[in-house]
Tab-separated table of C-alpha atoms and ligand atoms in Angstrom:
chain	number	residue	atom	x	y	z
T	29	MET	CA	-14.720	20.660	1.159
T	30	SER	CA	-14.443	19.066	-2.062
T	31	ARG	CA	-11.566	17.402	-3.695
T	32	ARG	CA	-11.053	20.172	-6.060
T	33	GLU	CA	-11.141	22.778	-3.559
T	34	PHE	CA	-8.573	20.951	-1.426
T	35	LEU	CA	-6.315	20.776	-4.377
T	36	VAL	CA	-6.855	24.433	-5.313
T	37	GLY	CA	-6.553	25.605	-1.715
T	38	SER	CA	-3.356	23.889	-0.528
T	39	GLY	CA	-1.743	21.935	-3.435
T	40	ALA	CA	-0.606	25.015	-5.535
T	41	THR	CA	3.217	24.982	-5.893
T	42	ALA	CA	5.318	27.406	-4.192
T	43	VAL	CA	9.015	27.753	-4.943
T	44	SER	CA	11.002	27.929	-1.783
T	45	PHE	CA	13.934	30.296	-2.254
T	46	ALA	CA	17.126	29.467	-0.343
T	47	LEU	CA	17.564	31.988	2.333
T	48	PRO	CA	21.200	32.341	3.458
T	49	GLY	CA	22.047	30.813	6.666
T	50	LEU	CA	18.647	29.541	7.132
T	51	MET	CA	17.677	27.178	4.512
T	52	ALA	CA	19.628	25.439	1.645
T	53	PRO	CA	23.255	26.924	0.690
T	54	ALA	CA	23.064	29.539	-1.771
T	55	GLU	CA	24.195	27.461	-4.628
T	56	ALA	CA	21.784	24.699	-4.256
T	57	GLU	CA	19.073	24.525	-6.883
T	58	PRO	CA	15.725	26.022	-5.429
T	59	GLN	CA	13.495	22.796	-5.112
T	60	PRO	CA	9.842	23.071	-5.752
T	61	LEU	CA	8.141	22.855	-2.227
T	62	ARG	CA	4.533	21.667	-2.173
T	63	HIS	CA	2.326	22.085	0.803
T	64	PHE	CA	-0.625	20.167	1.808
T	65	THR	CA	-2.837	20.133	4.971
T	66	LEU	CA	-4.346	16.554	6.181
T	67	ARG	CA	-7.142	16.953	8.838
T	68	PRO	CA	-7.937	13.220	10.077
T	69	GLY	CA	-11.488	13.425	11.917
T	70	LYS	CA	-14.926	12.205	11.799
T	71	ALA	CA	-16.897	12.579	8.524
T	72	ILE	CA	-19.853	11.008	6.686
T	73	ALA	CA	-19.458	9.205	3.433
T	74	GLN	CA	-21.977	7.803	0.909
T	75	LEU	CA	-20.081	4.543	0.443
T	76	VAL	CA	-23.059	2.622	-0.828
T	77	PRO	CA	-25.148	4.461	-3.362
T	78	GLY	CA	-28.896	4.149	-4.133
T	79	ASN	CA	-31.083	4.775	-1.009
T	80	HIS	CA	-28.808	3.421	1.579
T	81	PRO	CA	-28.004	5.786	4.540
T	82	PRO	CA	-24.424	7.489	4.409
T	83	THR	CA	-21.672	5.922	6.527
T	84	PRO	CA	-19.867	7.397	9.582
T	85	VAL	CA	-16.315	7.164	8.665
T	86	TRP	CA	-12.903	8.637	9.942
T	87	ALA	CA	-11.389	10.485	7.110
T	88	TYR	CA	-8.714	12.908	5.901
T	89	ASN	CA	-10.268	16.373	4.995
T	90	GLU	CA	-13.671	14.774	5.233
T	91	LEU	CA	-12.795	12.554	2.075
T	92	VAL	CA	-12.571	8.741	1.559
T	93	PRO	CA	-10.134	8.409	0.169
T	94	GLY	CA	-8.392	11.378	1.476
T	95	PRO	CA	-7.190	13.802	-0.788
T	96	GLU	CA	-4.922	12.573	-3.900
T	97	ILE	CA	-1.384	13.953	-3.085
T	98	ARG	CA	0.211	14.569	-6.358
T	99	VAL	CA	3.556	15.996	-7.008
T	100	THR	CA	6.548	15.428	-9.338
T	101	GLN	CA	9.600	13.472	-8.620
T	102	GLY	CA	12.317	15.353	-7.004
T	103	ASP	CA	10.016	17.878	-5.286
T	104	ARG	CA	9.967	18.436	-1.531
T	105	VAL	CA	6.703	18.030	0.211
T	106	ARG	CA	5.511	19.780	3.419
T	107	ILE	CA	2.501	18.103	5.030
T	108	ALA	CA	0.850	19.478	8.024
T	109	VAL	CA	-1.361	17.136	9.864
T	110	GLU	CA	-4.078	18.405	12.222
T	111	ASN	CA	-5.510	15.860	14.161
T	112	ALA	CA	-9.254	16.132	14.812
T	113	LEU	CA	-9.767	12.569	15.944
T	114	ASP	CA	-10.375	11.789	19.561
T	115	GLU	CA	-7.400	9.678	19.647
T	116	GLU	CA	-3.658	9.703	18.824
T	117	THR	CA	-2.466	9.085	15.207
T	118	THR	CA	0.246	9.652	13.041
T	119	VAL	CA	0.750	9.621	9.100
T	120	HIS	CA	3.003	7.134	7.400
T	121	TRP	CA	4.063	7.444	3.674
T	122	HIS	CA	3.761	3.782	2.468
T	123	GLY	CA	6.459	2.998	0.083
T	124	LEU	CA	8.216	6.220	-0.137
T	125	ARG	CA	11.788	6.233	0.938
T	126	VAL	CA	11.694	9.023	3.538
T	127	PRO	CA	14.143	9.956	6.346
T	128	HIS	CA	13.469	7.973	9.658
T	129	ASN	CA	11.987	10.899	11.514
T	130	MET	CA	9.428	11.447	8.754
T	131	ASP	CA	8.217	7.795	8.662
T	132	GLY	CA	5.234	8.325	10.923
T	133	VAL	CA	5.609	5.335	13.293
T	134	PRO	CA	4.371	6.422	16.737
T	135	HIS	CA	6.959	5.951	19.418
T	136	LEU	CA	9.738	4.853	17.107
T	137	THR	CA	10.020	7.719	14.931
T	138	GLN	CA	7.945	10.443	16.531
T	139	ALA	CA	5.624	10.996	19.316
T	140	PRO	CA	2.107	10.276	18.384
T	141	ILE	CA	-0.033	13.215	17.346
T	142	GLY	CA	-2.659	13.982	19.849
T	143	PRO	CA	-5.829	14.943	19.548
T	144	GLY	CA	-6.062	18.620	18.591
T	145	GLU	CA	-2.297	18.511	17.961
T	146	ARG	CA	-0.369	19.399	14.749
T	147	PHE	CA	2.598	17.801	13.259
T	148	VAL	CA	4.482	18.862	10.039
T	149	TYR	CA	5.975	16.342	7.823
T	150	GLU	CA	8.668	17.498	5.245
T	151	PHE	CA	10.812	15.426	3.034
T	152	ASP	CA	11.936	15.068	-0.604
T	153	VAL	CA	10.512	12.361	-3.046
T	154	PRO	CA	13.191	10.628	-4.573
T	155	ASP	CA	11.142	8.214	-6.592
T	156	ALA	CA	8.241	8.408	-9.037
T	157	GLY	CA	5.261	6.194	-8.675
T	158	THR	CA	2.086	4.962	-7.016
T	159	TYR	CA	2.141	5.267	-3.297
T	160	TRP	CA	-0.287	5.952	-0.422
T	161	TYR	CA	-0.670	7.405	2.868
T	162	HIS	CA	-2.303	5.959	6.248
T	163	PRO	CA	-2.113	5.996	10.128
T	164	HIS	CA	0.330	3.775	11.789
T	165	GLN	CA	-1.450	4.247	15.233
T	166	ARG	CA	-3.960	1.302	15.824
T	167	SER	CA	-4.027	1.183	11.927
T	168	PHE	CA	-6.457	-1.752	12.015
T	169	GLU	CA	-9.054	0.535	13.089
T	170	GLN	CA	-8.020	3.896	11.802
T	171	VAL	CA	-7.549	2.569	8.224
T	172	GLY	CA	-10.425	0.261	8.723
T	173	ARG	CA	-12.622	3.383	9.213
T	174	GLY	CA	-11.347	5.137	6.130
T	175	LEU	CA	-8.240	6.814	6.852
T	176	TYR	CA	-5.960	6.688	3.766
T	177	GLY	CA	-5.374	8.377	0.715
T	178	PRO	CA	-3.348	8.152	-2.625
T	179	LEU	CA	0.108	9.811	-3.035
T	180	ILE	CA	1.099	9.913	-6.625
T	181	ILE	CA	4.681	10.965	-7.591
T	182	GLU	CA	4.660	11.654	-11.542
T	183	GLU	CA	7.691	11.040	-13.548
T	184	ARG	CA	9.552	14.000	-14.935
T	185	GLU	CA	8.866	12.493	-18.167
T	186	PRO	CA	5.890	10.346	-18.048
T	187	ILE	CA	4.738	7.803	-20.595
T	188	ALA	CA	2.065	8.925	-23.089
T	189	VAL	CA	-1.384	7.930	-22.213
T	190	ASP	CA	-4.803	9.591	-22.757
T	191	ARG	CA	-5.846	9.068	-19.190
T	192	ASP	CA	-4.103	8.480	-15.683
T	193	VAL	CA	-6.660	7.031	-13.291
T	194	THR	CA	-6.225	6.058	-9.935
T	195	TRP	CA	-8.339	3.599	-8.206
T	196	VAL	CA	-8.198	3.013	-4.330
T	197	LEU	CA	-9.637	-0.179	-3.408
T	198	ASP	CA	-11.040	-0.800	0.035
T	199	ASP	CA	-13.175	-3.515	1.638
T	200	TRP	CA	-15.626	-2.445	4.491
T	201	ARG	CA	-17.468	-4.629	6.922
T	202	LEU	CA	-20.897	-2.795	7.241
T	203	GLU	CA	-24.196	-3.473	8.874
T	204	ARG	CA	-27.432	-3.492	7.080
T	205	ASP	CA	-27.687	0.320	7.834
T	206	ALA	CA	-24.436	0.994	6.201
T	207	ARG	CA	-22.847	1.525	9.493
T	208	ILE	CA	-19.304	0.236	10.089
T	209	SER	CA	-19.338	-2.848	12.149
T	210	ASP	CA	-17.540	-1.902	15.411
T	211	ASP	CA	-16.131	-5.406	16.118
T	212	PHE	CA	-12.390	-4.044	15.382
T	213	GLY	CA	-9.575	-6.267	16.514
T	214	ASN	CA	-11.781	-9.286	17.612
T	215	GLY	CA	-9.902	-12.608	18.321
T	216	HIS	CA	-11.259	-14.313	15.309
T	217	ASP	CA	-9.991	-11.669	12.800
T	218	MET	CA	-6.817	-11.516	14.326
T	219	SER	CA	-6.069	-15.084	14.333
T	220	HIS	CA	-7.413	-16.050	10.882
T	221	ASN	CA	-7.279	-13.997	7.771
T	222	GLY	CA	-7.833	-10.554	9.115
T	223	ARG	CA	-10.860	-8.354	8.813
T	224	ILE	CA	-12.489	-9.453	5.791
T	225	GLY	CA	-15.412	-7.248	4.761
T	226	ASN	CA	-18.537	-7.399	2.940
T	227	THR	CA	-18.561	-4.238	0.733
T	228	VAL	CA	-15.783	-3.201	-1.683
T	229	THR	CA	-15.387	0.112	-2.812
T	230	ILE	CA	-13.514	2.115	-5.540
T	231	ASN	CA	-12.472	5.695	-4.496
T	232	GLY	CA	-14.862	5.363	-1.676
T	233	GLN	CA	-17.844	4.162	-3.607
T	234	VAL	CA	-19.279	0.760	-4.283
T	235	PRO	CA	-18.668	1.198	-7.990
T	236	ASP	CA	-21.089	0.799	-10.748
T	237	SER	CA	-19.440	1.465	-14.207
T	238	PHE	CA	-16.384	3.224	-15.699
T	239	ARG	CA	-16.702	4.753	-19.079
T	240	VAL	CA	-13.957	4.626	-21.644
T	241	LYS	CA	-13.743	5.078	-25.448
T	242	GLN	CA	-12.446	2.621	-28.002
T	243	GLY	CA	-8.730	3.148	-28.799
T	244	GLU	CA	-7.906	4.898	-25.373
T	245	ARG	CA	-4.919	4.178	-23.439
T	246	ILE	CA	-5.444	4.539	-19.849
T	247	ARG	CA	-2.778	4.229	-17.190
T	248	LEU	CA	-4.633	2.585	-14.127
T	249	ARG	CA	-2.969	2.906	-10.903
T	250	LEU	CA	-4.361	0.397	-8.350
T	251	ILE	CA	-3.877	0.686	-4.751
T	252	ASN	CA	-5.330	-1.769	-2.205
T	253	ALA	CA	-6.022	-0.067	0.950
T	254	ALA	CA	-8.050	-2.915	2.521
T	255	ASN	CA	-7.135	-3.974	6.083
T	256	ALA	CA	-7.064	-7.566	4.791
T	257	ARG	CA	-8.465	-8.427	1.664
T	258	ASN	CA	-6.336	-9.722	-1.282
T	259	VAL	CA	-7.772	-9.051	-4.599
T	260	ALA	CA	-7.150	-10.800	-8.107
T	261	LEU	CA	-8.722	-8.645	-10.876
T	262	ASP	CA	-9.705	-10.278	-14.041
T	263	PHE	CA	-10.001	-8.043	-16.977
T	264	HIS	CA	-12.143	-10.554	-19.113
T	265	ASP	CA	-10.839	-10.233	-22.614
T	266	HIS	CA	-8.842	-7.247	-22.100
T	267	ARG	CA	-5.126	-7.338	-21.676
T	268	PRO	CA	-3.507	-5.355	-18.901
T	269	TRP	CA	0.129	-4.689	-18.886
T	270	ILE	CA	1.846	-4.167	-15.555
T	271	VAL	CA	4.419	-1.498	-15.798
T	272	ALA	CA	5.019	-0.798	-12.107
T	273	LEU	CA	4.706	-2.637	-8.780
T	274	ASP	CA	4.450	-0.735	-5.462
T	275	GLY	CA	5.584	2.349	-7.396
T	276	GLN	CA	8.503	1.000	-8.897
T	277	PRO	CA	8.925	0.653	-12.586
T	278	VAL	CA	9.036	-3.226	-13.658
T	279	THR	CA	9.657	-4.634	-17.230
T	280	PRO	CA	6.203	-4.392	-19.040
T	281	HIS	CA	4.679	-7.588	-18.876
T	282	GLU	CA	1.142	-9.368	-18.744
T	283	PRO	CA	0.259	-10.743	-15.383
T	284	ILE	CA	0.104	-14.459	-15.138
T	285	ASN	CA	-3.590	-15.593	-16.223
T	286	ARG	CA	-4.237	-11.933	-17.133
T	287	THR	CA	-5.008	-11.518	-13.434
T	288	VAL	CA	-3.616	-8.667	-11.378
T	289	VAL	CA	-3.003	-9.919	-7.766
T	290	LEU	CA	-2.771	-7.390	-4.963
T	291	GLY	CA	-2.384	-8.128	-1.310
T	292	PRO	CA	-3.294	-5.363	1.211
T	293	ALA	CA	-0.935	-2.227	0.673
T	294	MET	CA	0.162	-3.496	-2.691
T	295	ARG	CA	-0.214	-1.353	-5.762
T	296	ALA	CA	0.136	-1.834	-9.678
T	297	ASP	CA	0.307	0.508	-12.227
T	298	LEU	CA	-1.414	-0.811	-15.625
T	299	VAL	CA	-1.624	0.169	-19.058
T	300	LEU	CA	-4.615	-0.725	-20.569
T	301	ASP	CA	-5.428	-0.234	-24.235
T	302	MET	CA	-9.393	-0.169	-24.591
T	303	GLY	CA	-9.804	-2.321	-27.834
T	304	GLY	CA	-13.467	-3.171	-27.429
T	305	ASP	CA	-16.133	-1.895	-29.970
T	306	PRO	CA	-18.010	1.538	-29.391
T	307	GLY	CA	-21.159	0.801	-27.280
T	308	SER	CA	-19.810	-2.607	-25.750
T	309	ARG	CA	-19.221	-3.432	-22.222
T	310	PHE	CA	-17.341	-5.970	-20.077
T	311	THR	CA	-16.940	-6.719	-16.398
T	312	ILE	CA	-13.801	-6.873	-14.126
T	313	THR	CA	-14.285	-9.549	-11.715
T	314	ASP	CA	-12.234	-10.257	-8.331
T	315	THR	CA	-11.390	-13.962	-8.402
T	316	PHE	CA	-8.953	-14.146	-5.466
T	317	TYR	CA	-11.069	-16.244	-3.179
T	318	ARG	CA	-12.218	-19.599	-4.445
T	319	ASP	CA	-16.062	-19.627	-4.875
T	320	LEU	CA	-16.224	-16.021	-3.473
T	321	GLU	CA	-15.780	-14.238	-7.039
T	322	TYR	CA	-17.659	-10.965	-7.519
T	323	GLU	CA	-18.273	-8.465	-10.071
T	324	LEU	CA	-16.247	-5.428	-9.317
T	325	ILE	CA	-17.122	-2.963	-12.039
T	326	ASP	CA	-18.457	-2.693	-15.544
T	327	VAL	CA	-16.383	-0.991	-18.054
T	328	VAL	CA	-18.758	0.695	-20.683
T	329	TYR	CA	-17.536	1.932	-23.943
T	330	ASP	CA	-18.794	5.303	-25.280
T	331	PRO	CA	-20.621	5.314	-28.719
T	332	GLU	CA	-17.879	7.232	-30.168
T	333	SER	CA	-14.239	6.075	-30.481
T	334	LEU	CA	-11.071	7.871	-29.870
T	335	ARG	CA	-8.892	5.962	-32.461
T	336	THR	CA	-9.334	2.807	-34.132
T	337	ASN	CA	-5.937	1.320	-33.555
T	338	ALA	CA	-4.033	1.209	-30.161
T	339	LEU	CA	-1.575	4.089	-29.467
T	340	ASP	CA	1.891	3.443	-30.710
T	341	ALA	CA	3.899	4.481	-27.885
T	342	ALA	CA	6.383	2.896	-25.521
T	343	ILE	CA	5.096	1.868	-21.992
T	344	ALA	CA	8.183	1.310	-20.264
T	345	LEU	CA	8.598	3.663	-17.277
T	346	PRO	CA	12.015	5.564	-16.633
T	347	ALA	CA	13.991	3.854	-13.780
T	348	ASN	CA	13.939	5.015	-10.239
T	349	THR	CA	16.992	5.835	-8.180
T	350	LEU	CA	17.050	2.430	-6.089
T	351	PRO	CA	20.654	1.181	-5.177
T	352	GLU	CA	21.118	-2.220	-6.834
T	353	PRO	CA	21.924	-5.022	-4.214
T	354	ARG	CA	25.253	-6.828	-4.946
T	355	MET	CA	24.309	-10.379	-5.246
T	356	SER	CA	27.930	-11.895	-5.029
T	357	GLY	CA	29.187	-12.709	-1.601
T	358	ILE	CA	25.679	-11.189	-0.210
T	359	THR	CA	24.907	-11.552	3.476
T	360	ARG	CA	21.955	-13.677	4.175
T	361	HIS	CA	19.355	-13.636	7.026
T	362	GLN	CA	16.587	-16.025	7.708
T	363	ILE	CA	13.054	-14.770	8.857
T	364	ARG	CA	10.432	-17.161	9.836
T	365	PHE	CA	6.820	-16.285	10.166
T	366	ASN	CA	4.653	-18.482	12.293
T	367	GLY	CA	1.256	-18.419	14.241
T	368	GLY	CA	-2.387	-18.213	13.248
T	369	MET	CA	-5.423	-20.710	13.656
T	370	MET	CA	-6.184	-23.441	11.516
T	371	GLY	CA	-4.578	-26.287	9.537
T	372	GLN	CA	-1.056	-25.805	10.872
T	373	MET	CA	-2.243	-25.504	14.509
T	374	MET	CA	-1.109	-28.820	15.437
T	375	MET	CA	2.016	-28.299	13.619
T	376	GLY	CA	2.359	-25.190	15.191
T	377	GLN	CA	2.136	-26.497	18.506
T	378	MET	CA	4.879	-28.994	18.014
T	379	MET	CA	7.199	-26.578	16.287
T	380	MET	CA	6.568	-23.543	17.990
T	381	GLY	CA	7.164	-24.434	21.641
T	382	GLY	CA	5.613	-23.442	24.813
T	383	ASN	CA	6.671	-19.883	24.867
T	384	MET	CA	4.789	-19.114	21.686
T	385	MET	CA	1.532	-21.155	22.683
T	386	ASN	CA	1.602	-19.156	25.729
T	387	MET	CA	1.677	-15.958	23.807
T	388	MET	CA	-1.250	-16.906	21.738
T	389	ARG	CA	-3.209	-17.607	25.038
T	390	GLU	CA	-2.499	-13.862	25.657
T	391	GLY	CA	-3.738	-12.797	22.288
T	392	LYS	CA	-0.302	-12.669	20.606
T	393	MET	CA	-1.239	-14.763	17.465
T	394	TRP	CA	1.755	-14.270	15.135
T	395	PHE	CA	5.454	-14.387	15.411
T	396	ILE	CA	8.536	-13.324	13.569
T	397	ASN	CA	11.453	-15.276	14.599
T	398	GLY	CA	9.772	-16.417	17.526
T	399	VAL	CA	8.764	-13.008	18.772
T	400	ALA	CA	5.246	-11.304	18.723
T	401	ALA	CA	5.346	-7.705	18.802
T	402	SER	CA	3.236	-5.766	21.361
T	403	ASP	CA	4.146	-2.151	20.376
T	404	HIS	CA	6.354	-0.332	17.713
T	405	VAL	CA	9.518	-0.106	19.879
T	406	MET	CA	11.267	-3.654	19.974
T	407	GLU	CA	14.628	-5.058	19.800
T	408	PRO	CA	15.492	-5.433	16.087
T	409	LEU	CA	15.350	-8.746	14.271
T	410	VAL	CA	18.531	-8.204	12.314
T	411	THR	CA	21.068	-5.276	12.316
T	412	LEU	CA	22.129	-4.275	8.875
T	413	GLN	CA	25.409	-2.404	7.997
T	414	ARG	CA	24.713	0.794	6.088
T	415	ASP	CA	25.070	0.450	2.617
T	416	GLN	CA	25.621	-3.228	2.496
T	417	SER	CA	23.838	-5.759	0.324
T	418	TYR	CA	21.425	-8.407	2.210
T	419	LEU	CA	19.401	-11.120	1.253
T	420	MET	CA	16.244	-12.105	3.485
T	421	GLU	CA	15.101	-15.654	3.199
T	422	MET	CA	11.508	-15.332	4.371
T	423	ILE	CA	9.593	-18.531	5.391
T	424	ASN	CA	5.795	-18.343	5.746
T	425	ASP	CA	5.168	-21.265	8.068
T	426	THR	CA	1.523	-20.571	8.377
T	427	ALA	CA	-1.684	-21.578	6.577
T	428	TRP	CA	-2.384	-17.888	5.466
T	429	HIS	CA	-1.126	-15.317	3.087
T	430	HIS	CA	0.733	-12.491	4.255
T	431	PRO	CA	1.655	-9.264	2.713
T	432	ILE	CA	5.052	-8.389	4.338
T	433	HIS	CA	6.334	-4.811	4.336
T	434	LEU	CA	9.349	-3.288	4.872
T	435	HIS	CA	9.506	0.576	5.667
T	436	GLY	CA	12.441	2.893	4.244
T	437	HIS	CA	13.492	0.650	1.549
T	438	SER	CA	12.175	-1.261	-1.594
T	439	PHE	CA	13.602	-4.731	-2.142
T	440	ARG	CA	14.186	-7.023	-5.185
T	441	VAL	CA	11.869	-10.165	-5.095
T	442	VAL	CA	14.496	-12.530	-5.966
T	443	SER	CA	12.744	-15.959	-5.904
T	444	ARG	CA	9.855	-17.811	-4.717
T	445	ASN	CA	10.093	-21.365	-3.513
T	446	GLY	CA	13.603	-21.640	-4.867
T	447	ILE	CA	12.787	-20.390	-8.338
T	448	ALA	CA	13.808	-17.161	-9.605
T	449	THR	CA	11.220	-14.566	-10.395
T	450	PRO	CA	10.899	-13.675	-13.954
T	451	HIS	CA	11.037	-9.900	-13.445
T	452	GLN	CA	13.056	-9.578	-10.195
T	453	GLU	CA	10.308	-6.996	-9.127
T	454	TRP	CA	10.999	-4.328	-7.012
T	455	GLN	CA	8.446	-3.978	-4.259
T	456	ASP	CA	8.024	-2.610	-0.694
T	457	THR	CA	5.400	-5.382	0.158
T	458	VAL	CA	5.516	-8.976	-0.703
T	459	LEU	CA	2.725	-11.323	-0.757
T	460	MET	CA	3.610	-14.554	0.648
T	461	ALA	CA	1.386	-17.544	0.129
T	462	PRO	CA	0.932	-20.046	2.735
T	463	GLU	CA	4.145	-22.239	3.284
T	464	GLU	CA	5.976	-20.134	0.635
T	465	LYS	CA	9.519	-19.330	0.716
T	466	VAL	CA	10.509	-15.990	-0.799
T	467	GLU	CA	13.849	-14.215	-1.031
T	468	ILE	CA	14.309	-10.666	-1.079
T	469	ALA	CA	17.459	-8.524	-1.641
T	470	LEU	CA	18.068	-5.065	-0.871
T	471	VAL	CA	20.845	-2.413	-0.087
T	472	ALA	CA	20.433	-1.115	3.481
T	473	ASP	CA	20.900	2.498	2.472
T	474	ASN	CA	18.704	4.311	4.869
T	475	PRO	CA	19.749	4.404	8.482
T	476	GLY	CA	17.240	3.953	11.323
T	477	ASP	CA	14.748	1.355	12.814
T	478	TRP	CA	12.356	0.337	10.217
T	479	MET	CA	9.167	-1.605	10.722
T	480	PHE	CA	8.946	-4.874	9.079
T	481	HIS	CA	5.395	-6.111	9.261
T	482	CYS	CA	2.389	-7.892	7.701
T	483	HIS	CA	0.208	-5.522	6.405
T	484	VAL	CA	-2.915	-7.573	7.181
T	485	LEU	CA	-3.588	-4.907	9.753
T	486	GLU	CA	-4.777	-7.500	12.325
T	487	HIS	CA	-1.884	-9.826	12.035
T	488	GLN	CA	0.281	-6.677	12.448
T	489	ALA	CA	-1.659	-5.774	15.678
T	490	ALA	CA	-1.700	-9.286	16.999
T	491	GLY	CA	1.975	-9.348	16.958
T	492	MET	CA	3.306	-10.043	13.323
T	493	MET	CA	5.685	-6.974	13.410
T	494	GLY	CA	9.434	-6.311	13.730
T	495	ILE	CA	12.237	-4.161	13.439
T	496	VAL	CA	15.192	-4.037	10.928
T	497	ARG	CA	17.747	-1.791	12.217
T	498	VAL	CA	20.087	-0.141	9.771
T	499	SER	CA	23.143	1.126	11.401
T	500	GLU	CA	24.333	4.800	10.910
B	10	C2O	CU1	1.727	0.894	5.159
B	10	C2O	CU2	3.726	0.131	8.166
B	10	C2O	O1	2.693	0.419	6.779
B	11	CU	CU1	5.480	1.577	4.927
B	12	CU	CU1	-0.279	-11.783	8.125
């Protein structure tokens, strides 16, 4: 089934009429209900072009990435998941503020979907933006084998652009015959920087070139779906403007060093004015890892131009509906991240104490406030009162980067190492550098037990996961 067929087959808008006594009260606005079907299962994908063999993957609807789910802010979606894998799965709607029972966390918010079973998710989409979906069951392998897809919520009044383009980035560890290496969850990946691969794809293919026209304005939605790879995209002499992070609008700004940094699970919406000459080309490089820079993709200008001057239109996105934390008298919590190998090991041994050292011997490598998770059900790290504001002081006591993600909420990133962030950006995943201290603030307005974890999926699996409870 092609992407187009999927969209035609199951993406058509249906209006749900309020049936008295069965659905919404008669006076409620009929809300568009959008239907989708996702079928996780085994498939084959041509990740590496040329005469390389295709790669056996796990995929939604036989596509890598899975089909784009694209709806409008305020819609209601109903997504049936039919599990064609040989193992249990769930689907999590990363970054969307959904009710707890729709969040897709096995055992915590729902029973896992067994092989051959079906589960129907249904929720409203309160916020516009760029999100994604993926399993939350053994995600280090399920996501690593190709289960993920883009989830785009359009603004009711979007900004004017010539093209709206989504790039889902992934990083694969392939063997010479293009098969996925089966060494998922090995101790080295778990205890160091996760499963860093050897093949980076955009939308499920090793990219070659991307064609543009002079004068074109492109909204480029970047999604980092890799298990562990951070990226820092350098647009050479072009100047991307960041207009949203993790789906949430931000004051349009140019990134530091003109480089767009995304940890695993993070997203950025860029506005790119294509100012080059017709017929010219440039290369986008990924410079995150020192001495391991590589050329990601060539951008190639068509011989004809679209316009000679940049489009003269506003690029700031309309605000979403997030509640603003009240900073005065805000309740504070401290959250400390420990563990991992190298560098801090000696320090770690001294500071962590015997219990953590024993756990590391059992394969639990990472700790939040001294606890390593073994599954999704556990005592909460903190309990927050509904609708109150909280500030979390997060301390990275490790030698590694960690993209820390909270379910059910977005938060403002307020400061880094004691210095206020210039944009006080909303995020659902914040990349913490080694030894960094980051403060985030939020209103705990969504009741339930929410996962709070590192999105390096090997770190998550080796313990770097906890629960933030928001009381009813
Ligand atoms: Cu993107 Cu807990 O996940
Ligand atoms: Cu999430
Ligand atoms: Cu981590």
